[in-house]
Structure formats: structure tokens, C-alpha cells
């Protein structure tokens, strides 16, 4: 049997090497499972938004749920339900941001492109939106009004990628 040479991408190699450095200085092995600050954050996945840095959060402090847009999708709600009911979080922050990619396309056009490229039907809701403030408020409302979500403070914020500042909108 020939020796198998495993080839990894440069990026994957970098990530594994970085983890070795992380392990060498790791000192957080005794953290409890429930988030220490009883906080859950729902945020956009945008690479320019590092939720931990923006909010001064450390490992063990909060649940951070991220997706394209920072939307209260059914799966985000699932995570919030688990966060609240099983792990005791008592406050929710929703963070969207200026310059979001979700403001730059129309669902139908992207679905059409994927279908043309793959030959597969695309019924995936992408949830693009046009008004940032309005969209944040809609996510906050959905969380506040959801029957499975606890009656806890839910805040809506917009992160300005240009300044690093958070603006409260709901
Ligand atoms: Zn975004």
C-alpha cells in the first residue's frame, strides 16, 4: 500500500498550527457549561465583526449564535431556546451591521444563478433585506414574541464596521 501523503490547504495548516499555540497557553479548562454572563448574542457572520472583542467577552461568558445577517431564523430560535431553557441565559443581544452583504443581493437572482450552475432546484430562502434598522427590529420582535422564548430583555444593535461603535435600534 502506497504511503498516503495528506495534503492540506495552507489555510488549514495555518489554523492547526495556531491551535498548537493556543493549547500551549490554554488556562480555561475548568469553566462551567452555562455562560457566566447569562448572555446570548445573535449576530451576523461578517468577518469584520468580532463579537467577543466588541462586547468585551471572554471564553465562557456568552452564547454567540451567528448566521448570514444575524437573523432570528428557526435554527437561531432553536439555539436561543436551548440557551435559555437548558443553560440559563437571561438576556439577548441581536447585532447586525453596516455594509452587510445581505443588503447587496436579491434572493431570486441568487437562487436563479445557483439553479443555472447546478441544475438543481433551489427553494432555499436566503433572507436578503433592504433596510438595516427595520430588519434588526424585525428580528428583535420575532424573538420577543416567540412562544418558546422566555420573557427576557432583547436588545437590537447595529455595529458600524467603519467606527467599531454599536448603535441601539431596538
Ligand atoms: Zn452581515
PDB file of N, CA, C and O in Angstrom, residues 76-126:
ATOM      1  N   UNK A  76     -31.848  29.690  14.573  1.00  0.00           N
ATOM      2  CA  UNK A  76     -31.368  30.612  15.608  1.00  0.00           C
ATOM      3  C   UNK A  76     -32.293  30.538  16.823  1.00  0.00           C
ATOM      4  O   UNK A  76     -31.830  30.561  17.972  1.00  0.00           O
ATOM      5  N   UNK A  77     -33.587  30.443  16.574  1.00  0.00           N
ATOM      6  CA  UNK A  77     -34.551  30.296  17.674  1.00  0.00           C
ATOM      7  C   UNK A  77     -34.269  28.993  18.435  1.00  0.00           C
ATOM      8  O   UNK A  77     -34.272  28.959  19.672  1.00  0.00           O
ATOM      9  N   UNK A  78     -33.992  27.923  17.706  1.00  0.00           N
ATOM     10  CA  UNK A  78     -33.645  26.643  18.347  1.00  0.00           C
ATOM     11  C   UNK A  78     -32.479  26.841  19.313  1.00  0.00           C
ATOM     12  O   UNK A  78     -32.526  26.398  20.475  1.00  0.00           O
ATOM     13  N   UNK A  79     -31.449  27.533  18.856  1.00  0.00           N
ATOM     14  CA  UNK A  79     -30.283  27.749  19.715  1.00  0.00           C
ATOM     15  C   UNK A  79     -30.646  28.616  20.921  1.00  0.00           C
ATOM     16  O   UNK A  79     -30.171  28.375  22.033  1.00  0.00           O
ATOM     17  N   UNK A  80     -31.472  29.636  20.710  1.00  0.00           N
ATOM     18  CA  UNK A  80     -31.874  30.501  21.821  1.00  0.00           C
ATOM     19  C   UNK A  80     -32.715  29.735  22.844  1.00  0.00           C
ATOM     20  O   UNK A  80     -32.581  29.949  24.053  1.00  0.00           O
ATOM     21  N   UNK A  81     -33.579  28.862  22.358  1.00  0.00           N
ATOM     22  CA  UNK A  81     -34.398  28.052  23.272  1.00  0.00           C
ATOM     23  C   UNK A  81     -33.488  27.193  24.155  1.00  0.00           C
ATOM     24  O   UNK A  81     -33.647  27.136  25.376  1.00  0.00           O
ATOM     25  N   UNK A  82     -32.516  26.552  23.550  1.00  0.00           N
ATOM     26  CA  UNK A  82     -31.576  25.720  24.307  1.00  0.00           C
ATOM     27  C   UNK A  82     -30.751  26.582  25.262  1.00  0.00           C
ATOM     28  O   UNK A  82     -30.544  26.237  26.426  1.00  0.00           O
ATOM     29  N   UNK A  83     -30.318  27.738  24.754  1.00  0.00           N
ATOM     30  CA  UNK A  83     -29.527  28.665  25.565  1.00  0.00           C
ATOM     31  C   UNK A  83     -30.289  29.079  26.826  1.00  0.00           C
ATOM     32  O   UNK A  83     -29.737  29.101  27.924  1.00  0.00           O
ATOM     33  N   UNK A  84     -31.564  29.395  26.642  1.00  0.00           N
ATOM     34  CA  UNK A  84     -32.364  29.875  27.772  1.00  0.00           C
ATOM     35  C   UNK A  84     -32.858  28.748  28.668  1.00  0.00           C
ATOM     36  O   UNK A  84     -32.729  28.803  29.891  1.00  0.00           O
ATOM     37  N   UNK A  85     -33.443  27.731  28.053  1.00  0.00           N
ATOM     38  CA  UNK A  85     -34.128  26.691  28.828  1.00  0.00           C
ATOM     39  C   UNK A  85     -33.163  25.720  29.484  1.00  0.00           C
ATOM     40  O   UNK A  85     -33.444  25.201  30.575  1.00  0.00           O
ATOM     41  N   UNK A  86     -32.063  25.423  28.816  1.00  0.00           N
ATOM     42  CA  UNK A  86     -31.145  24.413  29.344  1.00  0.00           C
ATOM     43  C   UNK A  86     -29.903  25.023  29.984  1.00  0.00           C
ATOM     44  O   UNK A  86     -29.287  24.416  30.853  1.00  0.00           O
ATOM     45  N   UNK A  87     -29.553  26.229  29.562  1.00  0.00           N
ATOM     46  CA  UNK A  87     -28.267  26.772  30.012  1.00  0.00           C
ATOM     47  C   UNK A  87     -28.379  28.151  30.657  1.00  0.00           C
ATOM     48  O   UNK A  87     -27.376  28.810  30.913  1.00  0.00           O
ATOM     49  N   UNK A  88     -29.623  28.564  30.904  1.00  0.00           N
ATOM     50  CA  UNK A  88     -29.851  29.665  31.826  1.00  0.00           C
ATOM     51  C   UNK A  88     -29.534  31.075  31.376  1.00  0.00           C
ATOM     52  O   UNK A  88     -29.393  31.962  32.217  1.00  0.00           O
ATOM     53  N   UNK A  89     -29.444  31.340  30.068  1.00  0.00           N
ATOM     54  CA  UNK A  89     -29.196  32.730  29.677  1.00  0.00           C
ATOM     55  C   UNK A  89     -30.461  33.562  29.870  1.00  0.00           C
ATOM     56  O   UNK A  89     -31.581  33.067  29.740  1.00  0.00           O
ATOM     57  N   UNK A  90     -30.268  34.848  30.197  1.00  0.00           N
ATOM     58  CA  UNK A  90     -31.370  35.702  30.625  1.00  0.00           C
ATOM     59  C   UNK A  90     -31.431  37.037  29.882  1.00  0.00           C
ATOM     60  O   UNK A  90     -32.141  37.953  30.296  1.00  0.00           O
ATOM     61  N   UNK A  91     -30.652  37.177  28.812  1.00  0.00           N
ATOM     62  CA  UNK A  91     -30.663  38.418  28.048  1.00  0.00           C
ATOM     63  C   UNK A  91     -30.179  38.091  26.639  1.00  0.00           C
ATOM     64  O   UNK A  91     -29.333  37.214  26.458  1.00  0.00           O
ATOM     65  N   UNK A  92     -30.747  38.809  25.655  1.00  0.00           N
ATOM     66  CA  UNK A  92     -30.378  38.543  24.256  1.00  0.00           C
ATOM     67  C   UNK A  92     -29.958  39.848  23.582  1.00  0.00           C
ATOM     68  O   UNK A  92     -30.642  40.868  23.714  1.00  0.00           O
ATOM     69  N   UNK A  93     -28.846  39.806  22.873  1.00  0.00           N
ATOM     70  CA  UNK A  93     -28.449  40.919  22.004  1.00  0.00           C
ATOM     71  C   UNK A  93     -28.502  40.447  20.562  1.00  0.00           C
ATOM     72  O   UNK A  93     -27.970  39.381  20.244  1.00  0.00           O
ATOM     73  N   UNK A  94     -29.148  41.229  19.707  1.00  0.00           N
ATOM     74  CA  UNK A  94     -29.134  40.964  18.265  1.00  0.00           C
ATOM     75  C   UNK A  94     -28.236  42.021  17.634  1.00  0.00           C
ATOM     76  O   UNK A  94     -28.447  43.215  17.844  1.00  0.00           O
ATOM     77  N   UNK A  95     -27.224  41.583  16.892  1.00  0.00           N
ATOM     78  CA  UNK A  95     -26.290  42.540  16.294  1.00  0.00           C
ATOM     79  C   UNK A  95     -26.196  42.343  14.779  1.00  0.00           C
ATOM     80  O   UNK A  95     -25.729  41.304  14.301  1.00  0.00           O
ATOM     81  N   UNK A  96     -26.686  43.346  14.049  1.00  0.00           N
ATOM     82  CA  UNK A  96     -26.437  43.403  12.614  1.00  0.00           C
ATOM     83  C   UNK A  96     -25.435  44.538  12.386  1.00  0.00           C
ATOM     84  O   UNK A  96     -24.955  45.127  13.349  1.00  0.00           O
ATOM     85  N   UNK A  97     -25.106  44.858  11.150  1.00  0.00           N
ATOM     86  CA  UNK A  97     -24.013  45.819  10.958  1.00  0.00           C
ATOM     87  C   UNK A  97     -24.123  46.540   9.627  1.00  0.00           C
ATOM     88  O   UNK A  97     -24.730  46.042   8.674  1.00  0.00           O
ATOM     89  N   UNK A  98     -23.469  47.688   9.587  1.00  0.00           N
ATOM     90  CA  UNK A  98     -23.411  48.458   8.342  1.00  0.00           C
ATOM     91  C   UNK A  98     -22.630  47.667   7.292  1.00  0.00           C
ATOM     92  O   UNK A  98     -21.772  46.858   7.624  1.00  0.00           O
ATOM     93  N   UNK A  99     -22.974  47.896   6.039  1.00  0.00           N
ATOM     94  CA  UNK A  99     -22.264  47.243   4.946  1.00  0.00           C
ATOM     95  C   UNK A  99     -22.503  45.747   4.858  1.00  0.00           C
ATOM     96  O   UNK A  99     -21.679  45.012   4.297  1.00  0.00           O
ATOM     97  N   UNK A 100     -23.625  45.281   5.398  1.00  0.00           N
ATOM     98  CA  UNK A 100     -23.890  43.834   5.398  1.00  0.00           C
ATOM     99  C   UNK A 100     -24.081  43.303   3.969  1.00  0.00           C
ATOM    100  O   UNK A 100     -24.752  43.933   3.147  1.00  0.00           O
ATOM    101  N   UNK A 101     -23.503  42.157   3.705  1.00  0.00           N
ATOM    102  CA  UNK A 101     -23.658  41.525   2.394  1.00  0.00           C
ATOM    103  C   UNK A 101     -25.102  41.213   2.068  1.00  0.00           C
ATOM    104  O   UNK A 101     -25.495  41.133   0.895  1.00  0.00           O
ATOM    105  N   UNK A 102     -25.929  41.047   3.109  1.00  0.00           N
ATOM    106  CA  UNK A 102     -27.336  40.704   2.903  1.00  0.00           C
ATOM    107  C   UNK A 102     -28.130  41.837   2.267  1.00  0.00           C
ATOM    108  O   UNK A 102     -29.263  41.653   1.831  1.00  0.00           O
ATOM    109  N   UNK A 103     -27.522  43.046   2.259  1.00  0.00           N
ATOM    110  CA  UNK A 103     -28.163  44.211   1.644  1.00  0.00           C
ATOM    111  C   UNK A 103     -27.832  44.305   0.161  1.00  0.00           C
ATOM    112  O   UNK A 103     -28.323  45.196  -0.529  1.00  0.00           O
ATOM    113  N   UNK A 104     -27.000  43.389  -0.339  1.00  0.00           N
ATOM    114  CA  UNK A 104     -26.416  43.581  -1.668  1.00  0.00           C
ATOM    115  C   UNK A 104     -26.992  42.685  -2.761  1.00  0.00           C
ATOM    116  O   UNK A 104     -26.512  42.731  -3.887  1.00  0.00           O
ATOM    117  N   UNK A 105     -27.968  41.855  -2.435  1.00  0.00           N
ATOM    118  CA  UNK A 105     -28.493  40.960  -3.474  1.00  0.00           C
ATOM    119  C   UNK A 105     -29.985  40.731  -3.311  1.00  0.00           C
ATOM    120  O   UNK A 105     -30.578  41.141  -2.307  1.00  0.00           O
ATOM    121  N   UNK A 106     -30.560  40.097  -4.311  1.00  0.00           N
ATOM    122  CA  UNK A 106     -31.967  39.697  -4.251  1.00  0.00           C
ATOM    123  C   UNK A 106     -32.000  38.179  -4.211  1.00  0.00           C
ATOM    124  O   UNK A 106     -31.308  37.509  -4.988  1.00  0.00           O
ATOM    125  N   UNK A 107     -32.806  37.631  -3.319  1.00  0.00           N
ATOM    126  CA  UNK A 107     -32.915  36.171  -3.196  1.00  0.00           C
ATOM    127  C   UNK A 107     -33.115  35.481  -4.544  1.00  0.00           C
ATOM    128  O   UNK A 107     -32.435  34.516  -4.873  1.00  0.00           O
ATOM    129  N   UNK A 108     -34.078  36.020  -5.304  1.00  0.00           N
ATOM    130  CA  UNK A 108     -34.487  35.336  -6.531  1.00  0.00           C
ATOM    131  C   UNK A 108     -33.342  35.240  -7.537  1.00  0.00           C
ATOM    132  O   UNK A 108     -33.144  34.210  -8.180  1.00  0.00           O
ATOM    133  N   UNK A 109     -32.542  36.305  -7.636  1.00  0.00           N
ATOM    134  CA  UNK A 109     -31.425  36.309  -8.589  1.00  0.00           C
ATOM    135  C   UNK A 109     -30.375  35.270  -8.188  1.00  0.00           C
ATOM    136  O   UNK A 109     -29.839  34.552  -9.047  1.00  0.00           O
ATOM    137  N   UNK A 110     -30.091  35.178  -6.906  1.00  0.00           N
ATOM    138  CA  UNK A 110     -29.078  34.213  -6.443  1.00  0.00           C
ATOM    139  C   UNK A 110     -29.595  32.787  -6.605  1.00  0.00           C
ATOM    140  O   UNK A 110     -28.867  31.897  -7.043  1.00  0.00           O
ATOM    141  N   UNK A 111     -30.864  32.586  -6.262  1.00  0.00           N
ATOM    142  CA  UNK A 111     -31.458  31.251  -6.461  1.00  0.00           C
ATOM    143  C   UNK A 111     -31.372  30.842  -7.929  1.00  0.00           C
ATOM    144  O   UNK A 111     -31.040  29.696  -8.256  1.00  0.00           O
ATOM    145  N   UNK A 112     -31.652  31.797  -8.799  1.00  0.00           N
ATOM    146  CA  UNK A 112     -31.602  31.541 -10.239  1.00  0.00           C
ATOM    147  C   UNK A 112     -30.187  31.152 -10.666  1.00  0.00           C
ATOM    148  O   UNK A 112     -29.984  30.198 -11.417  1.00  0.00           O
ATOM    149  N   UNK A 113     -29.185  31.875 -10.163  1.00  0.00           N
ATOM    150  CA  UNK A 113     -27.787  31.593 -10.521  1.00  0.00           C
ATOM    151  C   UNK A 113     -27.369  30.197 -10.035  1.00  0.00           C
ATOM    152  O   UNK A 113     -26.681  29.465 -10.750  1.00  0.00           O
ATOM    153  N   UNK A 114     -27.754  29.853  -8.820  1.00  0.00           N
ATOM    154  CA  UNK A 114     -27.376  28.537  -8.270  1.00  0.00           C
ATOM    155  C   UNK A 114     -28.037  27.427  -9.090  1.00  0.00           C
ATOM    156  O   UNK A 114     -27.410  26.428  -9.443  1.00  0.00           O
ATOM    157  N   UNK A 115     -29.303  27.639  -9.405  1.00  0.00           N
ATOM    158  CA  UNK A 115     -30.033  26.635 -10.195  1.00  0.00           C
ATOM    159  C   UNK A 115     -29.397  26.472 -11.572  1.00  0.00           C
ATOM    160  O   UNK A 115     -29.231  25.353 -12.073  1.00  0.00           O
ATOM    161  N   UNK A 116     -28.996  27.597 -12.185  1.00  0.00           N
ATOM    162  CA  UNK A 116     -28.385  27.543 -13.516  1.00  0.00           C
ATOM    163  C   UNK A 116     -27.046  26.815 -13.457  1.00  0.00           C
ATOM    164  O   UNK A 116     -26.692  26.054 -14.359  1.00  0.00           O
ATOM    165  N   UNK A 117     -26.305  27.014 -12.386  1.00  0.00           N
ATOM    166  CA  UNK A 117     -24.965  26.436 -12.265  1.00  0.00           C
ATOM    167  C   UNK A 117     -25.017  24.962 -11.894  1.00  0.00           C
ATOM    168  O   UNK A 117     -24.162  24.176 -12.327  1.00  0.00           O
ATOM    169  N   UNK A 118     -25.989  24.588 -11.068  1.00  0.00           N
ATOM    170  CA  UNK A 118     -26.016  23.222 -10.536  1.00  0.00           C
ATOM    171  C   UNK A 118     -27.042  22.330 -11.212  1.00  0.00           C
ATOM    172  O   UNK A 118     -26.982  21.103 -11.088  1.00  0.00           O
ATOM    173  N   UNK A 119     -28.017  22.917 -11.866  1.00  0.00           N
ATOM    174  CA  UNK A 119     -29.095  22.141 -12.457  1.00  0.00           C
ATOM    175  C   UNK A 119     -30.097  21.645 -11.427  1.00  0.00           C
ATOM    176  O   UNK A 119     -31.007  20.883 -11.754  1.00  0.00           O
ATOM    177  N   UNK A 120     -29.916  22.061 -10.182  1.00  0.00           N
ATOM    178  CA  UNK A 120     -30.831  21.633  -9.114  1.00  0.00           C
ATOM    179  C   UNK A 120     -31.826  22.746  -8.803  1.00  0.00           C
ATOM    180  O   UNK A 120     -31.488  23.935  -8.902  1.00  0.00           O
ATOM    181  N   UNK A 121     -33.025  22.357  -8.421  1.00  0.00           N
ATOM    182  CA  UNK A 121     -33.999  23.348  -7.974  1.00  0.00           C
ATOM    183  C   UNK A 121     -33.514  23.976  -6.678  1.00  0.00           C
ATOM    184  O   UNK A 121     -32.939  23.292  -5.835  1.00  0.00           O
ATOM    185  N   UNK A 122     -33.748  25.258  -6.524  1.00  0.00           N
ATOM    186  CA  UNK A 122     -33.303  25.954  -5.314  1.00  0.00           C
ATOM    187  C   UNK A 122     -34.508  26.599  -4.640  1.00  0.00           C
ATOM    188  O   UNK A 122     -35.065  27.566  -5.146  1.00  0.00           O
ATOM    189  N   UNK A 123     -34.915  26.032  -3.501  1.00  0.00           N
ATOM    190  CA  UNK A 123     -36.025  26.640  -2.764  1.00  0.00           C
ATOM    191  C   UNK A 123     -35.527  27.216  -1.433  1.00  0.00           C
ATOM    192  O   UNK A 123     -36.296  27.435  -0.511  1.00  0.00           O
ATOM    193  N   UNK A 124     -34.219  27.476  -1.374  1.00  0.00           N
ATOM    194  CA  UNK A 124     -33.601  27.980  -0.147  1.00  0.00           C
ATOM    195  C   UNK A 124     -33.937  29.454   0.064  1.00  0.00           C
ATOM    196  O   UNK A 124     -33.629  30.296  -0.777  1.00  0.00           O
ATOM    197  N   UNK A 125     -34.575  29.789   1.193  1.00  0.00           N
ATOM    198  CA  UNK A 125     -34.778  31.215   1.483  1.00  0.00           C
ATOM    199  C   UNK A 125     -33.463  31.833   1.955  1.00  0.00           C
ATOM    200  O   UNK A 125     -32.870  31.364   2.914  1.00  0.00           O
ATOM    201  N   UNK A 126     -33.012  32.861   1.276  1.00  0.00           N
ATOM    202  CA  UNK A 126     -31.728  33.473   1.633  1.00  0.00           C
ATOM    203  C   UNK A 126     -31.913  34.659   2.579  1.00  0.00           C
ATOM    204  O   UNK A 126     -31.007  35.052   3.270  1.00  0.00           O
TER     205      UNK A 126
END
